[in-house]
Amino acid sequence: MNAPEQVRKLRIATTSLSGCFGCHMSLLDIDERLIELAHLVEFDRSPITDIKHCGHCDVALIEGGVCNAENVHVLRELRANSKVLVALGACAINGGLPAQRNNLDVRRCLTQVYRAEGSGEVQVPNDPELPLLLEKVYPINEIVRVDYFVPGCPPSGDTIWKFLTDLLTGRTPRIEHPMLKFD
Amino acid sequence: MFELETAANPETLRRVAIDPVTRVEGHGKVTLLLDENNKIHQVRLHIVEFRGFEVFIEGRPYWEVPVAVQRLCGICPVSHQLAAVKAMDQIAGYGPITPTAEKLRRLMHYGQIVQSHAVHFFHLASPDLLLGFDSDFTRRNIVGVALDFPEIAKQGVLIRKYGQEIIRHVSGKRVHGTGAIPGGMNKALSRAERDEMAKDIDQIITWTQGAVALVRRLHETNPGFYNRFGEFDSNMMGLVAPDGALDLYHGALRAVDAEGKTIFDQVDYSTYQSVLQEDIKPWSYMKFPHIKSLGADKGWYKVGPLARIQSASYLNTPLAEAERQIMLALGNGRPVHGTLVFHWARLIEILHAAEVIRDLLNDPELLGTNLMAERGERRHEAVGVIEAPRGTLFHHYRVNDDDLVTYCNLIVSTTNNNQAMNEAIRTVAKQYLDGQEITEGLLNHIECAIRAYDPCLSCATHALGQMPLEVSLVDAGGVVIDKVTKDSAGLRHQPTGELIVL
Ligand code: SF4
């Protein structure tokens, strides 16, 4: 793909909420095209940059569902600053595997995990620096408006590339078989 | 208690936060507490996420576990799959897996070492090393490296791609494939797939040699800095083969002290609970393990590349072993403990993994079709351990007669490094930040110390956290969809002082 010189670089932010980083790994799975992408876009806030808070962006890619107060905060920051917000992968779309905890009583889980060996004393971490945890893991579209949903666990590098290049060239993003997968 | 872990009078101090820690995998933040002279009184790495895998995996059928637990981590899914399946081999009653199955698992695992180490070094850490610890933070990333050092970036991308392609050939997908199943593997490798991988391996070995040389040169240009940055003594642990060679897929536990003297050796990993113990601290969701016999204050240890290539007696591939000897020479007979030497050790491991892959690809047994072991007596409890890219990874399960998991305990690699990472950032804080005007570049020195460990904080956050205050979650239309209530102790208070937002 050749980018005309005069075209402004698109600004992209990415984040991982309650995800496993597999969707970000898939973004890197565009391989050599990553270097091409470096000439077409600029990255804003992202786990792969050192920008800690996002400025105005064209596209925000969101991996992971929402499991704590900090996730809510970050998601809203990205929504407020981006024109197009994308739910990338199963966790962002429906909570994914972490949402399995939605069937459980959180308190029982806590006492089970944070029971000290030996003494059996329960010591659940409770420092103010730790973000508050929600009772359930939520899909991101329950918190903010979502423009596109890209399924897969994770969506493949090729799928992400097709999606981004469609956006970059002003086409309506379209993902069809065999790139449209849910596993 | 550890120096700089807990300030005596936090309410009088100013808080500086690095939030989030970036160019690492997962969610973490660092807080520093300083007085009016910028003297540092407290430094902590907090792991701020929880997942709950250990709990919700209970009640699931055992055969589902290897593919479920890989969702702990998208960077090292193969490690979780293999550690779980090594436990489930035994639970399902299988004897030793077939030679072909073991070689396929090894191929996939060493492929993952290549991809994970490459993504860490090139995509995440190299911007600090190539562009500078306090270079412009808006450019200090892989894109900046691609623009300034296109050849290095390209090789990094292609080395990672090679590892990912190995994983795809063996497991069907680059991230979260299948492959290993209790008792063996679910698919044989075709000759065409093998040849596809074999054709590029020599190039990959050459490039990884180049990467080792790159880091060696960096150390030579500024040895005082590279060798001393964040240097502190600690014990080290890893898996070794019966003859003491490093073995990343299978072995027994060995731990050595800071001088390299043996603490324990050839410990059967299924008895890990007799040598290791985990402690809980209120300010992190990640637990703090230590070697039981030495106690919490003296028994903490490092795992991962720097720890295991020094606790093992040798590497059984020639190019990597020669490079290891050059690295060890830094210490004049004593183990090396500089935090940045982790990068050097990690790249030696990529070279080692590439050599192992070449040998596996040349092995005719790799193309065998006998993939499943003989089945014998079922068991109710088993432990699977592997050297993941970031260090020793423990999976421990109990399964009932209905095939459902009743107990799960995970000690992930990064958890093993919890105290060591805190020690590293406290050392760097003392070396570079104490008494200084805090700048973005100085704070990045702290992050560089964390990055050297290549922590995987999403793996490390498998446990569930607490909800001590009331928070309402309101959706886009103003409807309250979740509410969290205050705990009975009501202990939560606001962080002290001012928050520096970068
Ligand atoms: S969708 Fe899959 S790959 Fe993406 S974050 Fe969730 S578990 Fe990981």
PDB file of C-alpha atoms and ligand atoms in Angstrom, chain A residues 16-26 63-65 88-98 150-155 183, chain B residues 51 53 68 70-74 173 175-176, ligand 1:
ATOM      1  CA  SER A  16      -5.515  -3.729  27.257  1.00  0.00           C
ATOM      2  CA  LEU A  17      -8.205  -3.756  29.950  1.00  0.00           C
ATOM      3  CA  SER A  18      -8.979  -7.183  31.403  1.00  0.00           C
ATOM      4  CA  GLY A  19      -7.294  -9.029  28.540  1.00  0.00           C
ATOM      5  CA  CYS A  20      -4.295 -11.276  28.119  1.00  0.00           C
ATOM      6  CA  PHE A  21      -2.350  -9.151  25.615  1.00  0.00           C
ATOM      7  CA  GLY A  22      -3.001 -11.798  22.963  1.00  0.00           C
ATOM      8  CA  CYS A  23      -4.883  -9.237  20.879  1.00  0.00           C
ATOM      9  CA  HIS A  24      -1.873  -6.915  21.081  1.00  0.00           C
ATOM     10  CA  MET A  25       0.354  -9.825  20.086  1.00  0.00           C
ATOM     11  CA  SER A  26      -1.890 -10.291  17.065  1.00  0.00           C
ATOM     12  CA  GLU A  63      -8.539  -5.289  24.136  1.00  0.00           C
ATOM     13  CA  GLY A  64     -10.195  -6.909  27.148  1.00  0.00           C
ATOM     14  CA  GLY A  65     -13.396  -6.460  29.115  1.00  0.00           C
ATOM     15  CA  LEU A  88     -10.846  -5.940  19.493  1.00  0.00           C
ATOM     16  CA  GLY A  89     -11.332  -9.611  20.345  1.00  0.00           C
ATOM     17  CA  ALA A  90     -13.625 -11.792  22.403  1.00  0.00           C
ATOM     18  CA  CYS A  91     -12.871 -10.236  25.802  1.00  0.00           C
ATOM     19  CA  ALA A  92     -13.750  -6.693  24.708  1.00  0.00           C
ATOM     20  CA  ILE A  93     -16.846  -7.932  22.897  1.00  0.00           C
ATOM     21  CA  ASN A  94     -18.337 -10.185  25.557  1.00  0.00           C
ATOM     22  CA  GLY A  95     -15.952 -10.339  28.517  1.00  0.00           C
ATOM     23  CA  GLY A  96     -14.231 -13.485  27.280  1.00  0.00           C
ATOM     24  CA  LEU A  97     -12.713 -16.018  29.609  1.00  0.00           C
ATOM     25  CA  PRO A  98     -12.235 -13.604  32.554  1.00  0.00           C
ATOM     26  CA  VAL A 150     -13.635  -7.335  15.501  1.00  0.00           C
ATOM     27  CA  PRO A 151     -14.155 -10.898  16.755  1.00  0.00           C
ATOM     28  CA  GLY A 152     -11.591 -13.624  17.428  1.00  0.00           C
ATOM     29  CA  CYS A 153      -9.538 -14.823  20.354  1.00  0.00           C
ATOM     30  CA  PRO A 154      -7.480 -13.151  19.134  1.00  0.00           C
ATOM     31  CA  PRO A 155      -8.397 -11.779  15.686  1.00  0.00           C
ATOM     32  CA  ASP A 183     -11.774 -18.636  18.020  1.00  0.00           C
TER      33      ASP A 183
ATOM     34  CA  ARG B  51      -8.324 -12.226  37.026  1.00  0.00           C
ATOM     35  CA  PHE B  53      -8.332 -18.071  36.982  1.00  0.00           C
ATOM     36  CA  ALA B  68      -8.441 -22.255  28.901  1.00  0.00           C
ATOM     37  CA  GLN B  70      -3.457 -20.099  27.924  1.00  0.00           C
ATOM     38  CA  ARG B  71      -5.821 -17.120  28.030  1.00  0.00           C
ATOM     39  CA  LEU B  72      -3.881 -16.022  31.100  1.00  0.00           C
ATOM     40  CA  CYS B  73      -1.281 -14.641  28.764  1.00  0.00           C
ATOM     41  CA  GLY B  74      -1.133 -13.902  25.050  1.00  0.00           C
ATOM     42  CA  LYS B 173      -2.636 -20.750  15.453  1.00  0.00           C
ATOM     43  CA  VAL B 175      -1.833 -17.186  19.606  1.00  0.00           C
ATOM     44  CA  HIS B 176      -4.008 -19.633  21.571  1.00  0.00           C
TER      45      HIS B 176
HETATM   46  S1  SF4 C   1      -9.796 -11.994  23.140  1.00  0.00           S
HETATM   47 FE1  SF4 C   1      -8.476 -13.759  23.520  1.00  0.00          FE
HETATM   48  S2  SF4 C   1      -6.474 -13.037  22.814  1.00  0.00           S
HETATM   49 FE2  SF4 C   1      -7.720 -11.193  23.100  1.00  0.00          FE
HETATM   50  S3  SF4 C   1      -7.349 -10.543  25.204  1.00  0.00           S
HETATM   51 FE3  SF4 C   1      -9.109 -11.900  25.287  1.00  0.00          FE
HETATM   52  S4  SF4 C   1      -8.252 -13.947  25.744  1.00  0.00           S
HETATM   53 FE4  SF4 C   1      -6.584 -12.650  25.045  1.00  0.00          FE
END
